Coordinates of C-alpha atoms and ligand atoms in Angstrom, one line a residue:
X1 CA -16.7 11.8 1.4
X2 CA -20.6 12.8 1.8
X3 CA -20.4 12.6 -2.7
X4 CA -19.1 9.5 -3.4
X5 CA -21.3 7.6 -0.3
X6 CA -24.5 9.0 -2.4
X7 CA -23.2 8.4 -5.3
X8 CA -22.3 4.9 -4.2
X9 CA -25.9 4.3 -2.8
X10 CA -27.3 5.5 -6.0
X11 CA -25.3 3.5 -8.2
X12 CA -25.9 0.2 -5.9
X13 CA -30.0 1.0 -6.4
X14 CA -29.3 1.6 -10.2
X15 CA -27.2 -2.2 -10.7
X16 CA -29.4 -4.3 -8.2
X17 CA -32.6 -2.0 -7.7
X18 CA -33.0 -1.4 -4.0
X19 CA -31.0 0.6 -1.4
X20 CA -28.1 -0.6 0.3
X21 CA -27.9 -2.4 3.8
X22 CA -24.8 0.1 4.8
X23 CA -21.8 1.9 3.2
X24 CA -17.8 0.9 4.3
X25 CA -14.9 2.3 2.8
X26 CA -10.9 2.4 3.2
X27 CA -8.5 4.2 2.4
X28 CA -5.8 4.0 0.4
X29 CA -1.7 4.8 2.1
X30 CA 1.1 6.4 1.1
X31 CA 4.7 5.1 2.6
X32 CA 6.7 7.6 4.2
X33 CA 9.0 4.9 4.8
X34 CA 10.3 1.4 5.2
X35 CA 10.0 -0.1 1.1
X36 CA 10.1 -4.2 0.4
X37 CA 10.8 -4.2 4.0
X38 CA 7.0 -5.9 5.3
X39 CA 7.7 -9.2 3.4
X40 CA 11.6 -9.4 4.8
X41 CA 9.2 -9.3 8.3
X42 CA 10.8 -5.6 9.0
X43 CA 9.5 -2.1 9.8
X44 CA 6.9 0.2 8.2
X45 CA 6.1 3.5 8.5
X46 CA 3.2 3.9 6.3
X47 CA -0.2 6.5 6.9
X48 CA -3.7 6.0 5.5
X49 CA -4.6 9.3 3.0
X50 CA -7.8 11.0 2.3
X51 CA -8.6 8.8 -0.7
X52 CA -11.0 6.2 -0.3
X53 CA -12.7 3.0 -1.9
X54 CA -16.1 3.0 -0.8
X55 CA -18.7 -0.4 -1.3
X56 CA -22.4 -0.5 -0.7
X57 CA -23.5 -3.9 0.4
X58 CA -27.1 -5.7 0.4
X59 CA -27.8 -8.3 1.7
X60 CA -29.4 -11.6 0.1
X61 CA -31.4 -14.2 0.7
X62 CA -29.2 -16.9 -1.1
X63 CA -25.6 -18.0 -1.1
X64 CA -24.5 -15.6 -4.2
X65 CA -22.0 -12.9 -3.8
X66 CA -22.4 -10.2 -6.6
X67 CA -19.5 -7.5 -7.1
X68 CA -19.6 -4.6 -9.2
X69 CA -17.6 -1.5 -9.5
X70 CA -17.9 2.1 -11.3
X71 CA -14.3 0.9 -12.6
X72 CA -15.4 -2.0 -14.7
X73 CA -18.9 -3.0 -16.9
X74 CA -19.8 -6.5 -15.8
X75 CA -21.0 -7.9 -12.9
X76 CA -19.1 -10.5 -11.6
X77 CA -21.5 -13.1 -9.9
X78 CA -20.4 -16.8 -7.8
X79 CA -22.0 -18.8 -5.2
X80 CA -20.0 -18.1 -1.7
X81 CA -19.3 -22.0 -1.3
X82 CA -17.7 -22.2 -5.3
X83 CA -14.9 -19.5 -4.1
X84 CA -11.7 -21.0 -5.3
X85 CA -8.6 -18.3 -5.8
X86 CA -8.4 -20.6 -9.2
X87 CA -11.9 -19.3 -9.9
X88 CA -11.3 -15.9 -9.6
X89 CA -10.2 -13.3 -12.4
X90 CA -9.2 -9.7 -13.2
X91 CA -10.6 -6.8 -11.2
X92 CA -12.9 -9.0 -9.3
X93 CA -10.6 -11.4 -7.8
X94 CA -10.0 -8.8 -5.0
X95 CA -13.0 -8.5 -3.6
X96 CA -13.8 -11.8 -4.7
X97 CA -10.6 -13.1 -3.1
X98 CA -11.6 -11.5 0.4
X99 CA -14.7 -13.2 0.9
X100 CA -12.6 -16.5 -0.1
X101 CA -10.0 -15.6 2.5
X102 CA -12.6 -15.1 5.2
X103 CA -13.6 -18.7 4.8
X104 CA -9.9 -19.4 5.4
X105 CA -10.0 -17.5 8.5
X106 CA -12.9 -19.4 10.1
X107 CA -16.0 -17.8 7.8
X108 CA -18.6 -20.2 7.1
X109 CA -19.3 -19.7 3.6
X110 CA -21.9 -22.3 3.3
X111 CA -24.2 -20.7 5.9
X112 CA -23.5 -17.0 5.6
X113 CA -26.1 -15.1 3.8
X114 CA -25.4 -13.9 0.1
X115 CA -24.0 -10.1 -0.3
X116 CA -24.3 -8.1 -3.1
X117 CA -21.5 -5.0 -3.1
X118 CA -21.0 -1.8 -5.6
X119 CA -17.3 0.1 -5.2
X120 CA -17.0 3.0 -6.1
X121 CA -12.8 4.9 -5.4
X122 CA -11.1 8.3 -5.1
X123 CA -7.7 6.2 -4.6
X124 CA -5.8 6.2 -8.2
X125 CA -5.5 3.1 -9.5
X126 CA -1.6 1.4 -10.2
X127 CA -0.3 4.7 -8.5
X128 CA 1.4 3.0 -6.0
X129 CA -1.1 4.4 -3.6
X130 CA -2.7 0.6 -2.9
X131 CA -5.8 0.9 -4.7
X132 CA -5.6 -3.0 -4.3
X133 CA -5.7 -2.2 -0.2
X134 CA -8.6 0.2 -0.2
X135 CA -10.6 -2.2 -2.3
X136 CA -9.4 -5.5 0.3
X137 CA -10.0 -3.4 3.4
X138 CA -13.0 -1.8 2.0
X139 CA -14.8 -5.2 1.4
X140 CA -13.0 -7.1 4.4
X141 CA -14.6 -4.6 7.2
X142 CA -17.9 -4.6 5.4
X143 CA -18.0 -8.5 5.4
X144 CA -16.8 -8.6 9.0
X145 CA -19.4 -6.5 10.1
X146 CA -22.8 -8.1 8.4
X147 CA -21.0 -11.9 8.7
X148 CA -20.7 -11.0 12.1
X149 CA -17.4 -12.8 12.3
X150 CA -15.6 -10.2 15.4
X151 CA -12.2 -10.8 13.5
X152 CA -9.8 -8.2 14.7
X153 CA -8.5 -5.3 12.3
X154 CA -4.7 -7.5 12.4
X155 CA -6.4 -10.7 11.0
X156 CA -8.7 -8.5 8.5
X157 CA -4.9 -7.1 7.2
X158 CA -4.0 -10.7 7.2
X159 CA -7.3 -11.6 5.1
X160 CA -6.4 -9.2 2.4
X161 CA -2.9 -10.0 1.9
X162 CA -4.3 -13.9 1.6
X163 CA -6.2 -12.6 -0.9
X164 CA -3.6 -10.3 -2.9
X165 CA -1.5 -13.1 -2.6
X166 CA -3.6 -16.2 -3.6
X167 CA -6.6 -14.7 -5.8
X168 CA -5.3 -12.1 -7.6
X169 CA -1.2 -13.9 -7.6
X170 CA 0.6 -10.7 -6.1
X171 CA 2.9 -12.4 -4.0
X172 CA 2.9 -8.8 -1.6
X173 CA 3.3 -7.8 2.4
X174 CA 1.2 -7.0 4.8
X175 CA 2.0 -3.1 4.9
X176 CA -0.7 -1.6 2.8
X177 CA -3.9 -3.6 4.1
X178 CA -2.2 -2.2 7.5
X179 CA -2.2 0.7 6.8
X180 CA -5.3 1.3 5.5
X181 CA -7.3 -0.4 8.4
X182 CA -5.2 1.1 11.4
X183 CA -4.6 4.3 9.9
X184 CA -5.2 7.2 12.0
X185 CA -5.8 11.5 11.2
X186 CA -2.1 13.0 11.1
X187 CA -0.7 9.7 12.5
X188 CA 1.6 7.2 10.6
X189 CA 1.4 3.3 11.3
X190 CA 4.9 1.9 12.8
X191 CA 4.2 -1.6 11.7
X192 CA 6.5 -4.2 13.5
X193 CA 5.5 -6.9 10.1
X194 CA 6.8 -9.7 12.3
X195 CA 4.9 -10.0 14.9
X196 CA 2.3 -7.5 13.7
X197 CA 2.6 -5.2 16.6
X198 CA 2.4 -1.4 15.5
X199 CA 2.4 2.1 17.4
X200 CA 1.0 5.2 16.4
X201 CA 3.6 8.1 15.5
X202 CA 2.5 11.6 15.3
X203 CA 3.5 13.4 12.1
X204 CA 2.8 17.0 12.3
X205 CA 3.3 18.2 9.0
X206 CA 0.6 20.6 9.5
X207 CA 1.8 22.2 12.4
X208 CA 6.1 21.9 11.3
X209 CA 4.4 24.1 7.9
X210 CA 4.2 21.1 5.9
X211 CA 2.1 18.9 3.2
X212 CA 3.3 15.7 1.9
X213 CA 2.8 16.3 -2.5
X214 CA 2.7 12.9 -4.2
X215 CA 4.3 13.1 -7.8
X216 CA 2.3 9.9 -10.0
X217 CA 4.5 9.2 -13.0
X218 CA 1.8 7.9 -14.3
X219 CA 4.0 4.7 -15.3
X220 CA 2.2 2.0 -14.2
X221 CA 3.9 -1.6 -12.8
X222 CA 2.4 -4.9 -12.5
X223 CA 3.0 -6.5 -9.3
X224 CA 1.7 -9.6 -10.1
X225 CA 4.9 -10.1 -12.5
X226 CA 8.6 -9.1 -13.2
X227 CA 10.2 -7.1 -11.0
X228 CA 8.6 -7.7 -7.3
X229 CA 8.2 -11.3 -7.7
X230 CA 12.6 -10.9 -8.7
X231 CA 13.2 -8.8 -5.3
X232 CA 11.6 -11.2 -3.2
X233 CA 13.2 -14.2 -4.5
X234 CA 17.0 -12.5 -4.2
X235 CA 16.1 -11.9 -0.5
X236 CA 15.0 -14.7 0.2
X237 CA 18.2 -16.2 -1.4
X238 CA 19.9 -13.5 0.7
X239 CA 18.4 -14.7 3.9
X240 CA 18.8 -18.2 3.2
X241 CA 22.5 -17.5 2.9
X242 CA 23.1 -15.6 5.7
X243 CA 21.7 -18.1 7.7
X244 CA 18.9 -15.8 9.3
X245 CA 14.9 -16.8 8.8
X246 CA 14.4 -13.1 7.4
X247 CA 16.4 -10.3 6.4
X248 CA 15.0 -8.8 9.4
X249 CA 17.5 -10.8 11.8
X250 CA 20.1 -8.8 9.9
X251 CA 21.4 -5.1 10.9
X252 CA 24.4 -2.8 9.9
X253 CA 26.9 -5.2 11.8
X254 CA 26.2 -7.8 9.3
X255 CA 27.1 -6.0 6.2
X256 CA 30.8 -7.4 6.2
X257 CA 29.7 -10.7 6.3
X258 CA 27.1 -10.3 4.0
X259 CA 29.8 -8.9 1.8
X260 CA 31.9 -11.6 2.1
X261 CA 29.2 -14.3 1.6
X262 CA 26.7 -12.6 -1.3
X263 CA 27.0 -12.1 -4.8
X264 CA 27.3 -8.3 -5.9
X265 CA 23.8 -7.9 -7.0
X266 CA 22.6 -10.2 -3.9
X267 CA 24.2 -8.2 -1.7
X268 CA 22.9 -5.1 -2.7
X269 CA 19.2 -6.1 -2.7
X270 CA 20.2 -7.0 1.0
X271 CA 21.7 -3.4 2.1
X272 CA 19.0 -2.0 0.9
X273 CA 16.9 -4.1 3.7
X274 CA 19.5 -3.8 6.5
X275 CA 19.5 0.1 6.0
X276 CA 16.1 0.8 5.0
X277 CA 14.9 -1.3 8.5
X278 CA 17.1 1.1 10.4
X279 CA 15.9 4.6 8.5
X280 CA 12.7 3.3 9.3
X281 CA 13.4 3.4 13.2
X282 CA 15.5 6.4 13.1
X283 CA 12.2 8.5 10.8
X284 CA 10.3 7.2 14.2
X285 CA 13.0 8.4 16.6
X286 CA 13.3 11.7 14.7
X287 CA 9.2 12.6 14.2
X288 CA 9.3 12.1 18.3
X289 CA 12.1 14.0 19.6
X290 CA 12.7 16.6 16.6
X291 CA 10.0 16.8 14.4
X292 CA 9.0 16.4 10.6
X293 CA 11.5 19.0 9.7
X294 CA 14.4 16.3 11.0
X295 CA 13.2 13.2 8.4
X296 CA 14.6 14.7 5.0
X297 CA 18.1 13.4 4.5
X298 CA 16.2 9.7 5.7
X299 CA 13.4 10.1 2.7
X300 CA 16.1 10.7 0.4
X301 CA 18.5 8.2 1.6
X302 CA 16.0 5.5 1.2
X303 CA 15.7 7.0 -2.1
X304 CA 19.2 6.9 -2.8
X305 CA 19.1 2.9 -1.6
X306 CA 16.3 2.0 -3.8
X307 CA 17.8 3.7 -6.8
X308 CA 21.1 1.7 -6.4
X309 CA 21.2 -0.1 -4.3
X310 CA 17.3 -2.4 -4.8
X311 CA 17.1 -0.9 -8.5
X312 CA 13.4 -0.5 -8.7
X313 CA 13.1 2.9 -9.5
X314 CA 12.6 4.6 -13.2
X315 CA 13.8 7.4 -15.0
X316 CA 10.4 9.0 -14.1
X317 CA 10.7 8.8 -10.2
X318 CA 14.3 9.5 -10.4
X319 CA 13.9 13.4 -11.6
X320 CA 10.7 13.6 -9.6
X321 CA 12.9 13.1 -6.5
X322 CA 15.9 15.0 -7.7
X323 CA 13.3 18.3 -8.8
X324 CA 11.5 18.2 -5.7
X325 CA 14.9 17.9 -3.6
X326 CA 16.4 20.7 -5.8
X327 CA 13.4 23.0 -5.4
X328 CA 12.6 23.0 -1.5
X329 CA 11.4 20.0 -1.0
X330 CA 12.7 18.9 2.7
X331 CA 12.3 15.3 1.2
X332 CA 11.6 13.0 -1.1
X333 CA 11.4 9.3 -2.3
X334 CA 10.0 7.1 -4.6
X335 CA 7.0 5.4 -2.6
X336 CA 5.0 1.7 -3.4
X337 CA 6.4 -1.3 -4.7
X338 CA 8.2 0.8 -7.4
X339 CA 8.9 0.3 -11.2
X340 CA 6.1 3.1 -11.9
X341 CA 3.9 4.6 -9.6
X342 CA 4.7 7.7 -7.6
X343 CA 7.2 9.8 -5.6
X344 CA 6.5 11.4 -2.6
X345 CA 7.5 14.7 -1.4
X346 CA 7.5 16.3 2.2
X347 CA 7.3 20.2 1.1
X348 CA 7.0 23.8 2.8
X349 CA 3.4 24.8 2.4
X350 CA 3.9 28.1 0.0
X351 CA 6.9 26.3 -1.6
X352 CA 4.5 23.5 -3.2
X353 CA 3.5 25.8 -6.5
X354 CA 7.3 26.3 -7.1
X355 CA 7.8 22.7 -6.8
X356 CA 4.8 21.6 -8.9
X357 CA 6.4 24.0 -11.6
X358 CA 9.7 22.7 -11.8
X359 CA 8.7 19.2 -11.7
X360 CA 6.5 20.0 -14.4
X361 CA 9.0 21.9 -16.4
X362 CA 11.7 18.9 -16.2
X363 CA 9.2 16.6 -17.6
X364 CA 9.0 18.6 -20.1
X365 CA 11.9 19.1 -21.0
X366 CA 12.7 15.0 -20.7
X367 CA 10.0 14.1 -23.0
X368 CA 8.1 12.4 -20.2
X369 CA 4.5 12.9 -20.0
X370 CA 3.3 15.0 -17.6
X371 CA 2.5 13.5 -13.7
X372 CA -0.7 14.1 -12.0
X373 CA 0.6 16.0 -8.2
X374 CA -2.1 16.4 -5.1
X375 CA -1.4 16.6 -1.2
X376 CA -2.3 13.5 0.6
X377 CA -3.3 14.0 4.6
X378 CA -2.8 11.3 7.3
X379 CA -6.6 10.0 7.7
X380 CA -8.6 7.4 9.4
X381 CA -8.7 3.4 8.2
X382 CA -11.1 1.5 7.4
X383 CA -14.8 1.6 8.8
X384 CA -18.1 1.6 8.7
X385 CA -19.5 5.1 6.1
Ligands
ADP1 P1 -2.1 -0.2 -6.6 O1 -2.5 -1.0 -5.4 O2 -0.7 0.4 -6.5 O3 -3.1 0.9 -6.9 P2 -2.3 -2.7 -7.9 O4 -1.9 -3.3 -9.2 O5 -1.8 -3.4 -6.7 O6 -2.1 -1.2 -7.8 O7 -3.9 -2.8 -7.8 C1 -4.7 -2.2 -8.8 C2 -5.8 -3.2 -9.2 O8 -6.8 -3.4 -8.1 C3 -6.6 -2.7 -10.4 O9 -6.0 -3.1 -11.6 C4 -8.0 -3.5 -10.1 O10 -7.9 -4.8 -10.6 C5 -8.1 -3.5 -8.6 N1 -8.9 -2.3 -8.1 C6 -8.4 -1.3 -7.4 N2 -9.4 -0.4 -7.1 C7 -10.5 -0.9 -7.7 C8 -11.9 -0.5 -7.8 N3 -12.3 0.6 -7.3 N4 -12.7 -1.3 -8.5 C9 -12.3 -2.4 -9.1 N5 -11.1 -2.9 -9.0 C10 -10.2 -2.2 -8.3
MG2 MG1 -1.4 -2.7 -4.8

């Protein structure tokens, strides 16, 4: 972390030619489990990783807020009280977009004083690792702080989904900004996305010999069309039908009905939410009373539902799992929003190599190019440095 804050401060005095006011930074997540379940208001059980995007803010004298980033050339440059999600474009309309959404949330964007911010990010970008959380979280808790606004890490999640959601025109959940501001080291978030209540579970992968490898296909997906936007509308079709405000009111004793009263294809986008809210408690009971070692056959389950039963995976993510699984691998699913992005594997320590091999080997041999493979560790959220 130490590099990329000094090289953060050094690139903010090379754009705007003085030192930084402070240095924030937020991590990006991976899901261990719960998928398309936040915006059906269900269960989450993702953990903040030890990938970060880190800002360095100044302050100014004026009402201007500058944003630049080591991703992109220009710097993108409105007057706080002009914010309009209509106004905002491309890379900038996240960070962009938060500063809007504080003034939704009670910011005074007429009377705060002006900010200049720099980003720089270890989190890979349309990996389905939430880049587009880091950056939110990153910005949000940096904001907070310097406009003094007290707003709670819950609201600040809330702030960055507004954001994803109205600036940028992802229409995503509330699971990643979560995540990467309540994360905690070797703890996973259990995020209740109703009412926003969530507990800290204990993961132990260290201790039960494990590391959780993430497999990025490198096929990247677009949230902000397609496929996602498709999802959301079937369960919310699904819902409507079933006479429930969210798929969340549903459990297993509904499938009959749902059966009876859905469409194939419908009813299949809604199994997947039924079962995938109930692996999620059961990956919680299991981590409390068993261990990591007991949460396999629920990775690959949810997998298995997302595969066939939500249809978002790829040919990709589908022999990352199936290699991983084959080779060791006491787990693994597709993680993120899907269509691209990357698989997630819980692994035996001195199994990883064999793993990495045959995963490897099989793209290879399928004519795929070759996916980029790291651990990820259960780290803090979002904060100051
Ligand atoms: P994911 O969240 O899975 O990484 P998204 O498509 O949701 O993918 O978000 C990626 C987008 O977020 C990027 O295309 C870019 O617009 C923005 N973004 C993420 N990180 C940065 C960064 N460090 N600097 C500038 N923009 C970023
Ligand atoms: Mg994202």
């Amino acid at each position: 972390m130490s590099d990329i804050r000094d090289e953060v401060a050094a690139g903010f005095q090379e754009i705007y030619g003085s030192a930084p006011l402070g240095i924030w930074s937020a991590p990006g997540r991976a899901n261990l489990i719960g998928e398309h379940t936040d915006y059906n208001e269900g269960f989450v059980l993702p953990f903040a990783i030890n990938r970060r995007t880190v800002v360095a803010l100044g302050a100014r004298e004026d009402g201007v807020i500058r944003v630049a980033s080591a991703f992109a050339d220009e710097v993108a440059e409105i007057a706080l009280s002009e914010l309009a999600p209509e106004r905002l474009r491309d890379w900038s309309a996240y960070p962009l977009g938060v500063a809007w959404a504080l003034g939704q949330y009670g910011a005074d964007l007429g009377a705060v004083p002006g900010v200049d911010l720099y980003i720089e990010s270890t989190v890979p970008v349309g990996a389905g690792l939430s880049s587009s959380a880091a950056i939110e979280s990153a910005v949000a808790v940096a904001l907070n702080e310097v406009w003094q606004l007290g707003l709670s890490l819950q609201t600040l999640a809330r702030v960055g989904q507004l954001a994803e959601n109205k600036a940028v025109g992802a229409p995503t959940g509330i699971m990643d900004q979560s995540a990467s501001l309540l994360g905690r080291h070797d703890q996973a978030v259990f995020l209740d996305c109703r009412s926003l209540e969530s507990e800290l579970v204990e993961l132990g992968f260290a201790d039960a010999g494990l590391e959780l490898l993430v497999i990025d296909t490198g096929v990247s997906h677009d949230h902000s069309t397609g496929g996602y936007a498709a999802r959301r509308a079937s369960c919310e079709l699904g819902a409507r039908l079933m006479g429930v405000p969210a798929l969340r009111d549903l459990g297993v004793e509904d499938l009959p009905r749902a059966r009876d009263v859905l469409d194939d294809e419908t009813f299949r986008r809604v199994r997947h939410i039924i079962t995938e809210n109930q692996r999620v408690i059961d990956t919680v009971t299991a981590l409390r009373t068993e261990g990591p070692l007991a949460i396999g056959d629920l990775l690959y389950d949810s997998h298995i539902s997302m595969r066939d039963d939500f249809e978002i995976s790829v040919s990709e993510l589908d022999l990352a799992v199936e290699t991983a699984q084959a080779n060791g691998a006491i787990g693994a699913r597709m993680t993120g929003g899907g269509f691209g992005g990357a698989a997630i594997a819980l692994v035996p320590s001195e199994g990883i190599s064999r793993i990495q091999v045959a995963i490897d080997g099989a793209f290879a041999e399928h004519g795929f190019s070759q996916p980029t493979m790291f651990t990820v560790t259960a780290s803090d959220g979002a904060g100051r440095n």
